[in-house]
Each structure stands twice: as C-alpha cells, then as structure tokens.
Amino acid sequence: MSFFKRLFSSEKKETLDQGLARTKRGVLEKLSRAVMGKKDIDADVLDELEEALITSDIGVATTTRIIERIEDRTSRASSKSIELLLPMLREEIADMLENSSGDQPTDLTIPATEGPYVFLIVGVNGVGKTTTIGKLCHQFAAQGLKVTVGAADTFRAAAVDQLQVWADRTGANFVSQGQDADPAAVAFDAIQSAVAKGHDVVLIDTAGRLHNKKHLMDELSKIKRVMQKIATGVPHEVLLVLDGSTGQNALEQAKQFTAATEVSGLVLTKLDGTARGGVVIGIAEEFKIPVRFIGVGEQPEDLQVFNAMEFIDSLLPESFGSENTTS
Ligand code: GDP
Ligand code: GDP
Ligand code: MG
C-alpha cells in the first residue's frame, strides 16, 4: 500500500510555486547580484554564491559542500561561462539531496500493517503540529481512508478543542480525555478505538515540548511504550514538525530533538510567506532522516509530500532569464 504517493503527487506544483515565491525571489536576487557584470565563474563569483546560499538559510555545512562541488566542476570544465552556474547549482543540489536520503524513499510509502498505521506528531510549541494533523486528516479523508485522531496534547484545553475542530471538519474519529489527562492513556485509547472501528490511520497530537526538558522527553517514551501494549510496531512514524520560517533555528531544533528522541520523519511548515525556505535544503542534506511533508499555507490542502526535485524546480530557474543582469 502506498497511500502517500497517490495522495500528494498530483498537481501541486502551483501551490508549491506560490508557497516558495518569497524564498525564490530572495535567492534569485542574491544570485543575480553574485553574477552581475560577470562573464565567467571565477573565485569572486563563488565567494558571492557562497554568501548568497548561506544568507538564504541553506546552512553553512551544506553551502560549503555545494561550493566545493561547483569549484571542482568548474576547474575541470572547458567552459566557465556564467550561464552554466544555475544549471550546475540545480544539478549539484539535486544530486546531493538524492544521495543524502540514502535508501529512504523521498515519498512516504506505507507498508501494509496489521492494524492502523500510527503517526506520533512531536515538536516544540506553535510549529504547526495540530494544523499538520488537520491537513493530513483532510487529505486521507479525501482518499476515503478512515482516520482516528488522539488528543494527547492535554496540557491546555484549547489544544484539545483545536484538534476537535479539525476532526469535525474532516469527519475523523476524535478520541480525547480532556485537559490534564495522561497523554499516554489518550494515545492508547485512540489506537484501541481505531482498531475496533477498523480504521486505516491514527494521528496522535502531542503537547509542544523542548528537547532539553527531560521529563517531557521521557513522557514521549512513555507514550510509545503504552501504545505498544495495544499494537506491535507502533508508532510506525514519529514525525518531528519544524517551523521553516525560523530558518536556522529549525535546523538547530532538528539537531537537538533527533539527538534526544527517535524521529523517523520531518515536517517543515510555514514555507509560505517566508524567504527562509532554503532551510529545507540544509535540513534534507544534513539529517539522515527524510523530510516527509512540507506545509505551504494554512488551508487543509496546503501540505505536500516533500520531493527534492520538485522543490528545486520551484526554487531555482534554469537561467536568469529576464532577471539576467549580465551582458
Ligand atoms: P502546534 O502548537 O505545533 O500544534 O501549532 P499549530 O498547529 O497550532 O499552528 C500554529 C500556527 O501556525 C497556527 O496559526 C497555524 O495556522 C499556523 N500554521 C501551521 N502550518 C502552517 C503553514 O504551513 N503555513 C502557514 N502560513 N501557517 C501555518
Ligand atoms: P513550570 O515547569 O515550573 O514552569 O510549571 P508549569 O506550571 O508551567 O508547568 C507544569 C508542568 O507542565 C511542568 O511539569 C512543566 O514542565 C510542564 N509544562 C510546562 N510548559 C509546558 C509546555 O509548553 N508543554 C508541555 N508539554 N508541558 C509543559
Ligand atoms: Mg497543537
């Protein structure tokens, strides 16, 4: 069974283009400046390119890798024409992202499971966990899949209500024990209910937590442990949600969170309305954990499977075109 490929790879390019418009404009402006008045790719251009990539939130480590590759290629190439810069940049980033995902597919393929396929959604406060769950509910429902959500963010009453609104809107089975309930007990209930109803997917919402709060990280372990009393192999996916508009902070959060707990996939939200979308490239390259989904708006349909090639296509044109400031 491969739910996600069918779900998300349809005509989403326009949404992606729109969502990434600000990042693209920023990157292109910087790149145009880097090549301005230049005919050939030289040391100056590479310096400027390096700065352009770093200030586009791609990250220092990833930028260094990209620059090294381009330097190497240019030094061996017969033509150093500036026209070759964008195509080369696209190729090198694409190649890097393809290799960095290892044997992990960039689209989320769901193997057939005994019972429902269970997602545990984690991350700090306000990054878009609950909204991502709502979007997933919407898209699963559109495919005729039966979805159960568990309100294991029991820290604030409003969190429970917010999830219920999404469940009502999308027809998902809503499982809650209200505020202050034990999150692990809610997760247990949700899976039990999904099994009883023969549901396909379970999405467990959790309270925002910082990686350095040990008791809150322990609570995640407890949720997982208790879940396993009712079904083997759950959760199938632990998705860490990161706010892409925070740029390098998102990268730092990913580093610390993945060190503190086991994470199987990443979600980058709020890529719309930010110029910092380049961080997705840095994160996809740096972590051996696949970026599963990206959020490009607040509407239910504004969630996409992350595909490196599509992402690069929306971010970098093949030539400067009308924006070409060189002669
Ligand atoms: P949580 O605390 O992690 O559960 O975060 P929420 O799901 O409550 O989201 C916090 C805010 O971010 C809400 O106002 C959401 O509408 C908004 N949000 C979430 N995802 C996106 C996105 O992809 N794009 C935009 N523009 N806003 C988003
Ligand atoms: P504090 O930890 O002394 O500030 O006490 P609070 O009254 O703010 O929190 C009570 C309990 O909830 C403590 O165990 C906190 O660690 C925990 N807590 C506080 N803030 C958060 C939060 O944003 N998310 C979650 N999951 N737990 C929190
Ligand atoms: Mg929430």
Short mmCIF file of N, CA, C and O and ligand atoms in Angstrom, two decimals, residues 123-132 135 153 156 162 166 205-206 208 241 268-273 294-298 302, ligand 1:
data_model
loop_
_atom_site.label_atom_id
_atom_site.label_comp_id
_atom_site.label_asym_id
_atom_site.label_seq_id
_atom_site.Cartn_x
_atom_site.Cartn_y
_atom_site.Cartn_z
N GLY A 123 7.13 17.95 18.53
CA GLY A 123 7.83 19.19 18.21
C GLY A 123 7.60 20.23 19.29
O GLY A 123 6.86 19.99 20.24
N VAL A 124 8.22 21.41 19.15
CA VAL A 124 8.03 22.46 20.14
C VAL A 124 6.70 23.17 19.91
O VAL A 124 5.98 22.85 18.95
N ASN A 125 6.38 24.10 20.78
CA ASN A 125 5.10 24.82 20.69
C ASN A 125 4.97 25.67 19.43
O ASN A 125 5.93 26.33 19.03
N GLY A 126 3.80 25.64 18.82
CA GLY A 126 3.49 26.60 17.76
C GLY A 126 4.08 26.33 16.39
O GLY A 126 3.95 27.16 15.49
N VAL A 127 4.72 25.20 16.21
CA VAL A 127 5.36 24.92 14.92
C VAL A 127 4.38 24.46 13.84
O VAL A 127 4.69 24.50 12.65
N GLY A 128 3.18 24.02 14.28
CA GLY A 128 2.18 23.57 13.30
C GLY A 128 1.83 22.09 13.40
O GLY A 128 1.34 21.50 12.43
N LYS A 129 2.03 21.50 14.56
CA LYS A 129 1.72 20.07 14.75
C LYS A 129 0.25 19.80 14.50
O LYS A 129 -0.12 18.92 13.70
N THR A 130 -0.61 20.52 15.22
CA THR A 130 -2.05 20.26 15.14
C THR A 130 -2.58 20.56 13.74
O THR A 130 -3.39 19.80 13.19
N THR A 131 -2.09 21.65 13.15
CA THR A 131 -2.51 22.02 11.80
C THR A 131 -2.10 20.94 10.79
O THR A 131 -2.87 20.59 9.89
N THR A 132 -0.89 20.42 10.95
CA THR A 132 -0.41 19.36 10.05
C THR A 132 -1.31 18.13 10.18
O THR A 132 -1.66 17.50 9.17
N LYS A 135 -4.49 18.82 8.31
CA LYS A 135 -4.27 18.70 6.86
C LYS A 135 -4.19 17.24 6.44
O LYS A 135 -4.73 16.85 5.40
N ASP A 153 -2.31 16.13 23.32
CA ASP A 153 -1.86 17.41 23.88
C ASP A 153 -2.92 17.78 24.92
O ASP A 153 -3.94 18.39 24.60
N ARG A 156 -3.24 22.04 27.51
CA ARG A 156 -4.19 23.16 27.52
C ARG A 156 -5.51 22.70 26.92
O ARG A 156 -5.53 21.93 25.95
N GLN A 162 -9.00 22.63 19.56
CA GLN A 162 -8.47 22.90 18.22
C GLN A 162 -8.43 21.63 17.38
O GLN A 162 -8.80 21.63 16.20
N TRP A 166 -10.75 20.33 13.82
CA TRP A 166 -10.22 19.67 12.62
C TRP A 166 -10.89 18.32 12.39
O TRP A 166 -11.22 17.97 11.25
N ASP A 205 -1.71 13.67 18.35
CA ASP A 205 -1.21 15.02 18.59
C ASP A 205 -0.52 15.03 19.96
O ASP A 205 -0.94 14.29 20.86
N THR A 206 0.51 15.82 20.13
CA THR A 206 1.16 15.91 21.44
C THR A 206 1.41 17.38 21.79
O THR A 206 1.40 18.24 20.92
N GLY A 208 3.47 20.70 22.84
CA GLY A 208 4.78 21.22 22.48
C GLY A 208 5.77 20.96 23.60
O GLY A 208 5.42 21.07 24.77
N VAL A 241 7.82 18.02 13.74
CA VAL A 241 7.37 19.19 12.99
C VAL A 241 8.27 20.38 13.32
O VAL A 241 8.56 20.64 14.49
N LEU A 268 8.33 20.21 7.54
CA LEU A 268 8.72 21.62 7.55
C LEU A 268 7.51 22.46 7.19
O LEU A 268 6.99 22.35 6.08
N THR A 269 7.06 23.28 8.15
CA THR A 269 5.84 24.06 7.92
C THR A 269 6.15 25.52 7.62
O THR A 269 7.29 25.95 7.73
N LYS A 270 5.11 26.27 7.27
CA LYS A 270 5.15 27.73 7.11
C LYS A 270 6.18 28.19 6.08
O LYS A 270 6.82 29.23 6.26
N LEU A 271 6.36 27.40 5.03
CA LEU A 271 7.29 27.80 3.98
C LEU A 271 6.70 28.91 3.12
O LEU A 271 7.41 29.60 2.40
N ASP A 272 5.38 29.07 3.19
CA ASP A 272 4.74 30.20 2.52
C ASP A 272 5.03 31.45 3.35
O ASP A 272 5.17 31.38 4.57
N GLY A 273 5.10 32.57 2.67
CA GLY A 273 5.26 33.83 3.39
C GLY A 273 6.59 33.98 4.10
O GLY A 273 6.75 34.83 4.95
N ILE A 294 5.89 19.06 3.55
CA ILE A 294 6.13 20.49 3.74
C ILE A 294 4.78 21.20 3.77
O ILE A 294 3.86 20.87 3.02
N GLY A 295 4.68 22.18 4.66
CA GLY A 295 3.47 22.98 4.79
C GLY A 295 3.65 24.29 4.05
O GLY A 295 4.63 25.00 4.27
N VAL A 296 2.73 24.59 3.13
CA VAL A 296 2.85 25.81 2.34
C VAL A 296 1.61 26.69 2.45
O VAL A 296 1.24 27.38 1.52
N GLY A 297 0.95 26.66 3.61
CA GLY A 297 -0.21 27.51 3.82
C GLY A 297 -1.05 26.96 4.95
O GLY A 297 -0.74 25.92 5.53
N GLU A 298 -2.13 27.67 5.28
CA GLU A 298 -2.95 27.27 6.42
C GLU A 298 -4.16 26.45 6.04
O GLU A 298 -4.90 25.97 6.90
N ASP A 302 -2.95 22.57 1.93
CA ASP A 302 -1.60 23.12 1.83
C ASP A 302 -0.53 22.28 2.52
O ASP A 302 0.28 22.78 3.31
P1 GDP B 1 1.24 23.46 17.30
O1 GDP B 1 1.38 24.24 18.56
O2 GDP B 1 2.55 22.86 16.89
O3 GDP B 1 0.15 22.46 17.33
O4 GDP B 1 0.90 24.53 16.15
P2 GDP B 1 -0.50 24.83 15.43
O5 GDP B 1 -0.88 23.71 14.55
O6 GDP B 1 -1.49 25.28 16.45
O7 GDP B 1 -0.08 26.03 14.48
C1 GDP B 1 0.37 27.27 14.96
C2 GDP B 1 0.06 28.35 13.92
O8 GDP B 1 0.80 28.10 12.73
C3 GDP B 1 -1.41 28.36 13.51
O9 GDP B 1 -1.81 29.69 13.40
C4 GDP B 1 -1.41 27.69 12.14
O10 GDP B 1 -2.45 28.12 11.31
C5 GDP B 1 -0.07 28.11 11.60
N1 GDP B 1 0.47 27.19 10.57
C6 GDP B 1 0.68 25.87 10.65
N2 GDP B 1 1.18 25.38 9.50
C7 GDP B 1 1.30 26.42 8.65
C8 GDP B 1 1.77 26.58 7.28
O11 GDP B 1 2.21 25.65 6.61
N3 GDP B 1 1.70 27.84 6.76
C9 GDP B 1 1.23 28.91 7.48
N4 GDP B 1 1.23 30.09 6.89
N5 GDP B 1 0.81 28.79 8.74
C10 GDP B 1 0.82 27.57 9.33
#
